[in-house]
Structures are given as C-alpha cells and as structure tokens.
XYZ file of C-alpha atoms in Angstrom:
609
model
C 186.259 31.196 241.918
C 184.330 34.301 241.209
C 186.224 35.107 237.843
C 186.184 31.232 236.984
C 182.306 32.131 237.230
C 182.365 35.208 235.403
C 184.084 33.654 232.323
C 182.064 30.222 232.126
C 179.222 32.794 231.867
C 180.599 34.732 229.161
C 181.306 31.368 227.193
C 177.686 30.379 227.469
C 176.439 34.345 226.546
C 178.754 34.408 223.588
C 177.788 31.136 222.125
C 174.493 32.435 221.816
C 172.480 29.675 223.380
C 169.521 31.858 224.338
C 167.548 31.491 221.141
C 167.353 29.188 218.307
C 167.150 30.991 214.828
C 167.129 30.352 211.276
C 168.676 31.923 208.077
C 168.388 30.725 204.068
C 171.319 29.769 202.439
C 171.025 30.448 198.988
C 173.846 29.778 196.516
C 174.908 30.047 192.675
C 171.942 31.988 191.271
C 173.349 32.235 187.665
C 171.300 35.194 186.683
C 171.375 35.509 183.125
C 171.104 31.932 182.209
C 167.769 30.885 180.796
C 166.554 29.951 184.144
C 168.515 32.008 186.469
C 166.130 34.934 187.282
C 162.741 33.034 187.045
C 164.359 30.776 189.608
C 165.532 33.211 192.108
C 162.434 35.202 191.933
C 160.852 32.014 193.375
C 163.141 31.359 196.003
C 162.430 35.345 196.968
C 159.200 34.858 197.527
C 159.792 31.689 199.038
C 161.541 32.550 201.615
C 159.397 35.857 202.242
C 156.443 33.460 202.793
C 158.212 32.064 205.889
C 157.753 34.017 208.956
C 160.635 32.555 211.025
C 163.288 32.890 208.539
C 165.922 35.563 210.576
C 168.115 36.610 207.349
C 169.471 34.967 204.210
C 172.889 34.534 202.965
C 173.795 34.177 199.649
C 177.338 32.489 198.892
C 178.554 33.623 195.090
C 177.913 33.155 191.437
C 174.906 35.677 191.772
C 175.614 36.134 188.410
C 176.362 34.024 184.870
C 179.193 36.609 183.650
C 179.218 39.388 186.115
C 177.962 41.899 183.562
C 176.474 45.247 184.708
C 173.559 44.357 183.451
C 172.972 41.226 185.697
C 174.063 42.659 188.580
C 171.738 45.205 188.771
C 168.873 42.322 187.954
C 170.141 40.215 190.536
C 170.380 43.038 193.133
C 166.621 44.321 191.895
C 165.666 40.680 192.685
C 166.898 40.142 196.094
C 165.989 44.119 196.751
C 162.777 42.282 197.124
C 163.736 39.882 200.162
C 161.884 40.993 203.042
C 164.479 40.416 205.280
C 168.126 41.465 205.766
C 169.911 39.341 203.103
C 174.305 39.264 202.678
C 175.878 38.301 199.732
C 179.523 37.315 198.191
C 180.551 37.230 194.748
C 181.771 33.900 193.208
C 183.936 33.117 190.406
C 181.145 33.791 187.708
C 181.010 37.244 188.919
C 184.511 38.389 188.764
C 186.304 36.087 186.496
C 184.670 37.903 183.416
C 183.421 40.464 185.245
C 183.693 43.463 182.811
C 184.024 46.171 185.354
C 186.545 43.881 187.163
C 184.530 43.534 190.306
C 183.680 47.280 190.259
C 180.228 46.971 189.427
C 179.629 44.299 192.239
C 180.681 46.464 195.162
C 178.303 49.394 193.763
C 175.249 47.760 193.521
C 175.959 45.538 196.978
C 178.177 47.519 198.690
C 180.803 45.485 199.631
C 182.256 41.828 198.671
C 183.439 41.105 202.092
C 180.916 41.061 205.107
C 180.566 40.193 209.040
C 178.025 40.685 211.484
C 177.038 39.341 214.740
C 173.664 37.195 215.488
C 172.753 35.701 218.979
C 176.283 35.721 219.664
C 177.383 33.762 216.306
C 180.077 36.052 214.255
C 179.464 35.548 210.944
C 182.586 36.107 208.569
C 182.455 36.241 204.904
C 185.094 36.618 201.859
C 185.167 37.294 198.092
C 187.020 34.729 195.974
C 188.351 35.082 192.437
C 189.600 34.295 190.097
C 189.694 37.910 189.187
C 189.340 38.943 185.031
C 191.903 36.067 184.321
C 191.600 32.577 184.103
C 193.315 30.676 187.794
C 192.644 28.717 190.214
C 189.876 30.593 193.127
C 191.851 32.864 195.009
C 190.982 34.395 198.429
C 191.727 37.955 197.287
C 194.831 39.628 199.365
C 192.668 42.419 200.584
C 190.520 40.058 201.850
C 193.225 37.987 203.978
C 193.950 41.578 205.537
C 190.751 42.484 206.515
C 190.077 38.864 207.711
C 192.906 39.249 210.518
C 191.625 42.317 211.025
C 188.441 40.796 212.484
C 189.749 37.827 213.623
C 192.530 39.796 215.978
C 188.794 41.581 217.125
C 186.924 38.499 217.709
C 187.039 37.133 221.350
C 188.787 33.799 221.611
C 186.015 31.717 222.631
C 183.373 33.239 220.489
C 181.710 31.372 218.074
C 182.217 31.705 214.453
C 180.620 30.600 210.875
C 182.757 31.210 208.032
C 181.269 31.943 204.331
C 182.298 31.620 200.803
C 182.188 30.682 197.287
C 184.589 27.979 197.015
C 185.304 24.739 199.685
C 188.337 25.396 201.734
C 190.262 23.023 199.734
C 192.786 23.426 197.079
C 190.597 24.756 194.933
C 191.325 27.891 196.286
C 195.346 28.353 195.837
C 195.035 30.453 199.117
C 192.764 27.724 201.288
C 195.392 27.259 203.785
C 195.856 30.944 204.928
C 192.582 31.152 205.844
C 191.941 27.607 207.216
C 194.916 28.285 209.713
C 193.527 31.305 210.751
C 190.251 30.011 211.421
C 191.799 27.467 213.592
C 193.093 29.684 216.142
C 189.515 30.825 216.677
C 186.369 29.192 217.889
C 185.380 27.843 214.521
C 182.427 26.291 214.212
C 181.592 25.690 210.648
C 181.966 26.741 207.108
C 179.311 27.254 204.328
C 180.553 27.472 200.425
C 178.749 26.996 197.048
C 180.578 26.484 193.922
C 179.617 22.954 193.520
C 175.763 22.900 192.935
C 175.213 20.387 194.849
C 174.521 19.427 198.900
C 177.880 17.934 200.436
C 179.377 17.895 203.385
C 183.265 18.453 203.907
C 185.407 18.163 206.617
C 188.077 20.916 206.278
C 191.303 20.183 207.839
C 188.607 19.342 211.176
C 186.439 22.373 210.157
C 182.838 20.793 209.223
C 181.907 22.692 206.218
C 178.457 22.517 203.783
C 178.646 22.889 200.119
C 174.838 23.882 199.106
C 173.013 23.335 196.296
C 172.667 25.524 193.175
C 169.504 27.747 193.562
C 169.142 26.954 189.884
C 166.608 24.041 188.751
C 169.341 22.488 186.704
C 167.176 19.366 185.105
C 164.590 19.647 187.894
C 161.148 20.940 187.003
C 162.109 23.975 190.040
C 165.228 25.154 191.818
C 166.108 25.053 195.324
C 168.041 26.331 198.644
C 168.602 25.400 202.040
C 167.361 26.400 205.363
C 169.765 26.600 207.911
C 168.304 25.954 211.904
C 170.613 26.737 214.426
C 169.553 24.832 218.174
C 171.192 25.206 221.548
C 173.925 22.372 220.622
C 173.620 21.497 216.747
C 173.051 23.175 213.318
C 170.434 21.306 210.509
C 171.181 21.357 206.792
C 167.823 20.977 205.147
C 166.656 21.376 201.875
C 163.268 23.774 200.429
C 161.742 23.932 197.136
C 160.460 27.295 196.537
C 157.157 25.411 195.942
C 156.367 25.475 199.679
C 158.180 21.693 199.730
C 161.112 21.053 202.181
C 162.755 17.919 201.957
C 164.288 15.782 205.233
C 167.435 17.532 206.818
C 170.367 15.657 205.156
C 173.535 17.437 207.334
C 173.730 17.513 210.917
C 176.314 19.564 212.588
C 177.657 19.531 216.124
C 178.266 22.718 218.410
C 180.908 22.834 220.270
C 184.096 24.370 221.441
C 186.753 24.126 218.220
C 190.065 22.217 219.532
C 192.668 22.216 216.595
C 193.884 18.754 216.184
C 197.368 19.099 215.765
C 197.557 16.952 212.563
C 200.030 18.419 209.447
C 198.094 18.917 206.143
C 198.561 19.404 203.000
C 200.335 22.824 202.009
C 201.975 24.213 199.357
C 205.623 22.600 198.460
C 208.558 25.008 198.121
C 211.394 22.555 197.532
C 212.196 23.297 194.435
C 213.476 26.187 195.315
C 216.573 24.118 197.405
C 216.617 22.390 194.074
C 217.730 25.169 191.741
C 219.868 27.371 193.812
C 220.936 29.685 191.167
C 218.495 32.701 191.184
C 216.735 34.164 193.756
C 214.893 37.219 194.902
C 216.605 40.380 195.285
C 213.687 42.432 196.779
C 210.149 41.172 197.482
C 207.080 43.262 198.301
C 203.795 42.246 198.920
C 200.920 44.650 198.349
C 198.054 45.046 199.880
C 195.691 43.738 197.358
C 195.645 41.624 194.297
C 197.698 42.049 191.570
C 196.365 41.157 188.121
C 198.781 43.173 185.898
C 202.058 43.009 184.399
C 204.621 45.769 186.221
C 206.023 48.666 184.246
C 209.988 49.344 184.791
C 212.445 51.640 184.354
C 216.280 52.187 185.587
C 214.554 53.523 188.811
C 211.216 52.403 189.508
C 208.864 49.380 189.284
C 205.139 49.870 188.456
C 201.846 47.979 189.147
C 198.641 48.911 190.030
C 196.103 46.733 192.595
C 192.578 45.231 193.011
C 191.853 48.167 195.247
C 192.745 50.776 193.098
C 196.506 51.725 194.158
C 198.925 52.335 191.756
C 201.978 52.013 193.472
C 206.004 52.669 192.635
C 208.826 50.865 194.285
C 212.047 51.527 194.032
C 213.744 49.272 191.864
C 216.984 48.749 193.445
C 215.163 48.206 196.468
C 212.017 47.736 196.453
C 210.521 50.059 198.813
C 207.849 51.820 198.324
C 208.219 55.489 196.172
C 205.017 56.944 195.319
C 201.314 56.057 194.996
C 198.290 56.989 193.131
C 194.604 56.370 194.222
C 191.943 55.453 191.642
C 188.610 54.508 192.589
C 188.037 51.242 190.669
C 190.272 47.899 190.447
C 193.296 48.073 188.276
C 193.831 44.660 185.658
C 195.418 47.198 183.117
C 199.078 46.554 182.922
C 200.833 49.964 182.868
C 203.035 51.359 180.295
C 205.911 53.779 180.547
C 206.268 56.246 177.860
C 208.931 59.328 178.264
C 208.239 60.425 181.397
C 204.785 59.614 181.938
C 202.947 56.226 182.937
C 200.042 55.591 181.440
C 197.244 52.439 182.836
C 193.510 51.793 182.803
C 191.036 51.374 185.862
C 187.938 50.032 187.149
C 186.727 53.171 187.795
C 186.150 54.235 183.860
C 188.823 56.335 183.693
C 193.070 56.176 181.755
C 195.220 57.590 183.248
C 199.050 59.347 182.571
C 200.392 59.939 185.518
C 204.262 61.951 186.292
C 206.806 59.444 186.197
C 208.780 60.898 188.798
C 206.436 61.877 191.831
C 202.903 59.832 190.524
C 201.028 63.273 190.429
C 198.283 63.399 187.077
C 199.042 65.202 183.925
C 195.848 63.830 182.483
C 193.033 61.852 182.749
C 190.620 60.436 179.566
C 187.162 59.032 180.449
C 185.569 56.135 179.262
C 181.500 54.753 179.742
C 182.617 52.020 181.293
C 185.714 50.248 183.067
C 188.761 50.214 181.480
C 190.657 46.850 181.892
C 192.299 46.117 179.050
C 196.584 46.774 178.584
C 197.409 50.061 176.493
C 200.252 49.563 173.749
C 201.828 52.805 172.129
C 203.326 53.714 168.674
C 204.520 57.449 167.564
C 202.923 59.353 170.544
C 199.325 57.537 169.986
C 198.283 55.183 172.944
C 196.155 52.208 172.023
C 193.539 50.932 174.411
C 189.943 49.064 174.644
C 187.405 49.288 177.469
C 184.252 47.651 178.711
C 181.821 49.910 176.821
C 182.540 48.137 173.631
C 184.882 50.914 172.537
C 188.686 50.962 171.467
C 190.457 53.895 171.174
C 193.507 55.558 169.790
C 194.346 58.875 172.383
C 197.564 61.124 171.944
C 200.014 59.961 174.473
C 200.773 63.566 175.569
C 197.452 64.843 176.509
C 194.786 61.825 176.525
C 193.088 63.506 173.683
C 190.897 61.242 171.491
C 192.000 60.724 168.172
C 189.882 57.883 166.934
C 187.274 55.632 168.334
C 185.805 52.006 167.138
C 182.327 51.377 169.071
C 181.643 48.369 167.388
C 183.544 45.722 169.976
C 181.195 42.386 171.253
C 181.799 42.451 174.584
C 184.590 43.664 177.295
C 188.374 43.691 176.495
C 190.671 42.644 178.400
C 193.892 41.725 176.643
C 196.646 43.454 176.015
C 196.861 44.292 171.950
C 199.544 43.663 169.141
C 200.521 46.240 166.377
C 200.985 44.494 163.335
C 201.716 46.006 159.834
C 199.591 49.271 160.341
C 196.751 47.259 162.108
C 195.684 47.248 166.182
C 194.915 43.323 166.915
C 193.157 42.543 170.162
C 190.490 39.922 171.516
C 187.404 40.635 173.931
C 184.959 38.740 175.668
C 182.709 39.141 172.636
C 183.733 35.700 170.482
C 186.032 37.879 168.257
C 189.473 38.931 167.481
C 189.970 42.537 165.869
C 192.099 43.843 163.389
C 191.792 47.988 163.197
C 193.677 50.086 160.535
C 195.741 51.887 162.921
C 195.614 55.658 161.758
C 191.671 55.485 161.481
C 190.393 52.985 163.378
C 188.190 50.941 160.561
C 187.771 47.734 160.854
C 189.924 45.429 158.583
C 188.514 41.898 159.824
C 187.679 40.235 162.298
C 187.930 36.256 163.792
C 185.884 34.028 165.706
C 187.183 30.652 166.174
C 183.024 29.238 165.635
C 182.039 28.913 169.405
C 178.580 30.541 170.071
C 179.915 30.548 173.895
C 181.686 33.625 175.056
C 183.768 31.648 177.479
C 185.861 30.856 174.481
C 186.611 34.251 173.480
C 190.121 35.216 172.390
C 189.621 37.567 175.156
C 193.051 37.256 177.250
C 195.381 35.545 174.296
C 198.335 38.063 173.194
C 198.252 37.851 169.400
C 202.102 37.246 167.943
C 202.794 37.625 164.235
C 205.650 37.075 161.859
C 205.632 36.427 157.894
C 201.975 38.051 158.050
C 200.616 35.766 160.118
C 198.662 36.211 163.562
C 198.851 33.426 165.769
C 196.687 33.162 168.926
C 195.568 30.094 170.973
C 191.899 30.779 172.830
C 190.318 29.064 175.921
C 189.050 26.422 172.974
C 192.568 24.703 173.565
C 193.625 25.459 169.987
C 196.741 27.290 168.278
C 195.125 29.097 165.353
C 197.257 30.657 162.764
C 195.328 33.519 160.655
C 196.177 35.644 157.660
C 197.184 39.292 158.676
C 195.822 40.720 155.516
C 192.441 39.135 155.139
C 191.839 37.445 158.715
C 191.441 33.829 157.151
C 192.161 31.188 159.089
C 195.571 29.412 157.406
C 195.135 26.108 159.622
C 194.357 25.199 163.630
C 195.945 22.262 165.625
C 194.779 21.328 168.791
C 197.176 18.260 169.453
C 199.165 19.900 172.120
C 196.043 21.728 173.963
C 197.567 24.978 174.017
C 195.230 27.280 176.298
C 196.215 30.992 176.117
C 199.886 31.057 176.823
C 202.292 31.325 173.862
C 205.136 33.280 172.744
C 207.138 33.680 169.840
C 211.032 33.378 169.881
C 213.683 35.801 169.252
C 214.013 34.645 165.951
C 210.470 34.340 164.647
C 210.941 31.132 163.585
C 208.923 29.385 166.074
C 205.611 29.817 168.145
C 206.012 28.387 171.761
C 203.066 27.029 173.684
C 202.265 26.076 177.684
C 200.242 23.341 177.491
C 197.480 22.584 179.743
C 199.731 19.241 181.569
C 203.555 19.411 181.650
C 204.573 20.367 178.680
C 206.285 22.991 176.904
C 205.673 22.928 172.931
C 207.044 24.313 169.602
C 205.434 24.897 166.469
C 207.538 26.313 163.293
C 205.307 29.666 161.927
C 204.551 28.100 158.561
C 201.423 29.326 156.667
C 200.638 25.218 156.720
C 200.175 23.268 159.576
C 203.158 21.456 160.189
C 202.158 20.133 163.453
C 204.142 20.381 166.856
C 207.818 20.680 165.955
C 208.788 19.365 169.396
C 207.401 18.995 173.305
C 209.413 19.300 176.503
C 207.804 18.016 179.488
C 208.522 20.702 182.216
C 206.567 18.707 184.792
C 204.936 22.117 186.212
C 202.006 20.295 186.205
C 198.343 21.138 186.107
C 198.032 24.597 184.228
C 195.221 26.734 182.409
C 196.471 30.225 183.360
C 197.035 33.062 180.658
C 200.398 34.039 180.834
C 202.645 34.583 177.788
C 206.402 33.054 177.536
C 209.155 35.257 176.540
C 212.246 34.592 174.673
C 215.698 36.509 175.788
C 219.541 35.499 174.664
C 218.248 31.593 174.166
C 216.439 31.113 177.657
C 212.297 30.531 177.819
C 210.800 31.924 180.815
C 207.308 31.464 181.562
C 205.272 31.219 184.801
C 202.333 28.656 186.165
C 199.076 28.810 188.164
C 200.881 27.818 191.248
C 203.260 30.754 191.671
C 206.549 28.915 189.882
C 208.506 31.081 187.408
C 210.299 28.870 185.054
C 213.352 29.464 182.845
C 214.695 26.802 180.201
C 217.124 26.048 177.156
C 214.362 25.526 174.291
C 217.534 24.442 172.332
C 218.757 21.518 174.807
C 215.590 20.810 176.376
C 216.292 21.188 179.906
C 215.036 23.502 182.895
C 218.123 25.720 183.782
C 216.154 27.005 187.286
C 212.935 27.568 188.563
C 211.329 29.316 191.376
C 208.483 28.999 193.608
C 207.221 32.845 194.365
C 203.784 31.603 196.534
C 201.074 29.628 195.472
C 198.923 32.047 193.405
C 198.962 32.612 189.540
C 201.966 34.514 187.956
C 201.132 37.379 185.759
C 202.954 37.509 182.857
C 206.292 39.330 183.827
C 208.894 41.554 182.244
C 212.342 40.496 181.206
C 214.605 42.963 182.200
C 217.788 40.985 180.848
C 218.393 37.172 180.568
C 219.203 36.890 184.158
C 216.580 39.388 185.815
C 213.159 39.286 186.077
C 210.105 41.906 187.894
C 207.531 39.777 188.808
C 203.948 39.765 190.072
C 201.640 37.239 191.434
C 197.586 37.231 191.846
C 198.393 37.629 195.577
C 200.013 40.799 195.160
C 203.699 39.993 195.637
C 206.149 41.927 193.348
C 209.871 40.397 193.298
C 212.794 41.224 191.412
C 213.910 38.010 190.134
C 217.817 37.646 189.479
C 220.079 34.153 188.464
C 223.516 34.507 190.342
C-alpha cells in the first residue's frame, strides 16, 4: 500500500500539476523576405511586454534560405527576447542552407533541444530536407539522440514533442518517431510548416500546426500563446499589436494509452516482387548521408551530416577507418591514386590517405564547401559557398586558379566538357570556366528572378557540343557548349533535376516528376520526347541522376526504391526498396552491382543474383 502511495505521488509530481504556466509558440519567421524581420521584431517585443510569458519556442523556417547572413539577423533578433527562447530549424533553413546546416548550429547552438518545465519534458528535433531537394526528413542523428532521451525519460512522465513538419508523411521518417513517442507518456505535439492554425490528430497524438509569424496578406503577423492548466492545454492566438484573439484549440491532459490500431507505414513488397537482387552488406551510419560513396576494389567511401568520413570495407561492409571534420559533409568524395579527396561544412577540402584515412593535406576555403570535386590531369575541380570555384593540384591542395565571381552557393557536382568546368549554384546561373585559367566563357540562366530555380543540383551532360540540364523550373534545356545559347527547352515531360545520358550518347534520359521514365534524342532541335515508360515509382521531385551500364537504366526515387530497367524493351527488370528516405545518386560498380546511400544514412552494396 505504501509503495502504491509513493508512486501515485510521483505520477501527480511529474505531471507537473503544481503550477499553471505559459510559453509563445512562434513559427516560420522567414527572415529575409520583405516582411520577415519587421515582423518578428514585433512579435519580440510583443511577447517581452507580457509579464507571464515563461519561455518561447520557436518551431523552424527562422529563415527564407538559411544564408549566413539571415541567421545571424534572426539570432540578433530573438537575442532580444527577454526570456529563455528554443529554436529548431525548418526546411527553409537547411534545404538551401549554404553552409549545410553549419551556420545554424553556430549561431544557436544546437538544432536538437530538451529541457524540463514543471515536470513537462519538452523534446525537440531538426528536420530536413538537407541541401537537396526530398521529402522532410527527421535527420538520423536526430532519431539517435531521440532514444537517447526517451530510454532517460521516466515512463509516466509527461512529454510535448516539437518540430517543423506534422508527424505525417510529409516527413518520410514520421513513423519512427511517432512509434517512439507512443511508448512514452505523450501528450502532444507542436509543428509549423503550414502557416496556418490546425489541429491534427497523429496516429492518437493531438498535435497543433501554428500559424506563420509572418503577416502574409494581413496588415500584421502573428503567434500563439500556449497556457498550460492543471488538466488541459489552450491554443490561442496574439497579434503583436497587444490583440489576442479567442482560444481556437483545446487540448486534454491525460495519461497517453496507445490504441492499438495499425497505420499507415511504409510498403516493402516489392521487394518479394523482384527477387533477383538483393543486399550483400548494409550499414547504417550514424547520421545523414547526402553524398554519393567513393569505391575502390577495397573500400567504400561517404562522409555524414555530422562530419564523419567513414570507410567500410567493401567486401563486407564493416567499418575500416574514419576521419573527423567539424562541419556537415554533402560533398561526394572522389578517389584519386591513393588519396580521397571531399569537401565539408566546416570550410575546409580535404585529401585524405587512402589506406589508413590519416591527412596529407588540407586547402581552406571562406566559407563551406559543399559542392562534389571532379578531377582531370592531377588538377581537382571544386566550388564552395563563398562564391568561389577553384582549380587545386590534386597532390598537394595547392591553388592553381580561382573564379570569385559565382551568384550564390554551389552545390552540384560539375562536368568537364571540351576544355571548360560546367557547374550550377544557387545563384540563377550555370557556369562554363576555361579550364586551365579559370575565365569565364558564359554563363546561363533559364529567366527566373527566383533562386529556388537555380540549376543548382542538376549534373550537366553533353555530347555533339551540347550541354543539357533540366532545373527545378521542370524543363530539359539544351544549350550550346561554345557560346552558352540556348538551342531549344521542352517542358512536356516535367523533367525536374534527374537525367542521364546513355552509353551511346544518343539519347538524354529524364525522371519525371509522376511515373514516368522519358527519352529525348540529343538533337541541336527540339525533337520532343522520343518515348515515356511509366515506371509507376510514383510521386518524385528528388535530384538524383540515372546511369546507363551494358543496356540497363538504374535510377533511384524519394522513397528509398532503387530501380533498374531495359530502356530498349520498356520493362522494369528489378527494383528494390532500401528504406523510405531519398536515394543519393549511386555508383555503378558493374551492371549487376550497385553502392548505395540513402538520406537516412544507410550504405548497401546492391547486387542482382
């Protein structure tokens, strides 16, 4: 009887019934749209003019484009709360972040965040996407650190979970942290992303979308106050002009009980369905991957969203060597001789020892370096995030020449093209360099005064001196190598970043944005789509290119399916379902083995029996 006592009163102490309190919940901020900072300096002084305000949350999109620049604005602003504010980063500020999500964690000091108030655990994660276009993603480092604190967090305490997106399947990842919070005391979730006030029911979770602090079409912006009672939580809306609207969401406390019900999760059938290839070897790191895997006859290569470059055996898989950086890594390495060579986060290219993953030399840039390196006759190609690309000897790191005149970050990974450097950024424009000095030949836009349609993540292709590219503006766009003219642009198949060119050069494949796999002949003219096969992988936006090897197509989706057909006969020879994050684009090893890497940091060595 006495311990029955003992733990009723530790249920009662740990929901945190003693006091009522009260915390803002701001969301989507947009700094550096036209309204963004004027708006959130109101809601700061707002919410300073209210003495019973306990802290303020702030759920993502901070930012516009998570450039240095408005990070440090946004942080200056809410510097100025007079209370103990938390914040998250939403899609906006990684997704063309151009430190990668670097920048963020300096000025804020982490992405991820808990703390305890009147016996409420408050639990927050970062969501992506991360540099590349995908669905949000709960990044892997986050997942780990979540069970981390959940396996810390008493069973019966009470918990409010925090982030960007809803818990839905708008987030590829919802379901590994919805099940989670279900073995816990949940009591309720808070997201933004929507800019709007909405209430959700997450798989029996009540969750709160709230609105965008930005004043939209309003006259003045707006947040919510959160009040948290003995038994129930209030939803209600301020103005920062003193006004606060009625409470529109009402929210029960009470002990979670997890219903039991089955719900919607990701579908791996089709791997029963094609039979004929699977993994030899899967790993799954740590972190996010956002990079393509360097291989040789011994290792596999890939760096992480933490800053580990890592080596795994390639007959096995297990782990050989790692390198530390101190900034993400979305540069896809490159092996040259006996070195490996990658950007980071942290402002820095690397070459590291093939063999043991010690340095041989390190290069400096002003900012992060993101972007892919490409190498011809000992010179390694790469761009960076201070508006810079350079040309380095591949032996030392030594600079050899430098072009400072780059709108915007790069990202991409570049082409070499008849004695030019090609590449994109997040600037509007495509490049073209002369490769042994570094002058600039030409360069593209495809008329969009918004940077979200930059040619920043396409992989230029080229035959018969012609570049082809297709940008987020859904368009293939064929351009003269010599002069950077556009020769002609089709948009009838909605082509969105993902091509490839086939072994033969005769024809530009495309992943279109619904289904379907297309073809177009590389003519000089537009000849239109030369034919469409309707792959039925779905809904699909995500930059990843499709290779060509010994007459089999192998591209990859959003969803975490690698797909191989016969362009010839029109017909999927196998697919496979990895996990439900985006595929990076992959290396071909042979026709019948693939290395492979998802957003969610699994690597797998694909092989067809």
């Amino acid at each position: 009887m006495k311990n029955f006592c003992i733990a009723i009163f530790l249920l009662i102490a740990n929901f945190g019934y003693a006091q009522n309190f009260k915390y803002a919940f701001v969301t989507d901020t947009h700094v550096g749209t036209a309204t963004g900072e004027e708006d959130l300096r109101r809601t700061v002084a707002d919410i300073n003019s209210q003495k019973d305000i306990d802290f303020v949350v702030v759920t993502g999109d901070i930012t516009e484009m998570g450039t240095n620049d408005e990070l440090k604005l946004a942080k200056e602003i809410l510097s100025g709360l007079n209370k103990k504010f938390y914040v998250i980063p939403g899609n906006h500020d990684t997704g063309w972040s151009e430190s990668g999500g670097v920048s963020f964690i300096k000025e804020f000091g982490y992405d991820k965040f808990t703390f305890d108030y009147n016996g409420f655990r408050f639990i927050a994660c970062a969501s992506g996407p991360y540099v590349r276009m995908s669905d949000g993603h709960i990044p892997r480092d986050a997942t780990v650190w979540l069970d981390s604190v959940l396996n810390k967090t008493p069973k019966t305490m009470p918990i409010v979970y925090i982030n960007h997106y809803p818990l839905d399947n708008s987030l590829d990842n919802w379901y590994e942290t919805v099940d989670r919070l279900k073995t816990k005391n949940i009591q309720y979730a808070i997201c933004g992303h929507g800019h709007q006030n909405k209430a959700y029911n997450f798989e029996g979770i009540a969750g709160t979308m709230g609105r965008s602090n930005l004043r939209a079409k309003d006259s003045i912006g707006g947040y919510n106050i959160v009040d948290m009672t003995k038994d129930s939580v209030f939803f209600t809306t301020r103005k920062p002009n003193g006004e606060t609207l009625a409470t529109w969401r009402k929210i029960a406390l009470k002990t979670f009980v997890n219903d039991g019900k089955a719900y919607e999760r990701p579908d791996f059938s089709i791997n029963k369905k094609y039979t004929n290839v699977k993994p030899v070897w899967t790993y799954h790191s740590n972190a996010n991957v956002v990079n393509t895997p360097a291989y040789n006859n011994n290792l596999v290569i890939f760096g992480n969203s933490l800053g580990l470059v890592e080596a795994l055996n390639r007959k096995t898989g297990k782990p050989a060597w790692t390198y530390q950086t101190k900034g993400a890594i979305y540069s896809s390495p490159i092996i040259n001789n006996d070195l490996v060579i990658f950007g980071s986060g942290d402002g820095n290219i690397y070459a590291l020892h093939l063999k043991n993953g010690k340095l041989a030399w390190k290069t400096a840039a002003q900012k992060s370096v993101l972007g892919s390196p490409v190498i011809q006759a000992d010179v390694l190609f790469i761009g960076a995030s201070d508006n810079t690309f350079s040309a380095l000897d591949v032996k030392t790191g030594k600079l050899k020449w430098q072009f400072k005149e780059v709108e915007g970050t790069i990202v991409g990974k570049p082409l070499i093209y008849q004695g030019k450097i090609i590449f994109g950024s997040w600037g509007r424009h495509l490049y073209a360099l002369d490769i042994n000095t570094g002058a600039l030949l030409w360069k593209w836009n495809n008329g969009h005064a918004n940077r979200m349609f930059s040619p920043a993540m396409v992989t230029p292709v080229a035959t018969n001196n012609t570049i082809y590219i297709a940008a987020p503006d859904r368009v293939l766009t064929a351009i003269d190598a010599t002069t950077g003219q556009t020769l002609w642009r089709n948009s009838e198949a909605k082509v969105r970043e993902s091509i490839g060119l086939s072994a033969d050069s005769a024809l530009i494949y495309g992943k279109t944005m619904q289904d379907e796999i297309v073809a177009y002949k590389t003519t000089r003219t537009d000849e239109g789509v030369a034919w469409k096969y309707n792959a039925g992988y779905g809904y699909e936006h995500t930059p990843s290119d499709l290779i060509e090897k010994n007459g089999k197509l192998f591209f990859g989706t959003k969803n975490g399916t690698v797909y191989c057909i016969d362009p010839l006969a029109k017909k999927t020879l196998w697919a496979h379902k990895i996990d439900n994050a985006m595929v990076n684009t992959f290396k071909v090893i042979d026709d019948k083995t693939l290395v492979v890497s998802t957003m969610d940091g699994k690597i797998v060595l694909l092989k067809e029996n």
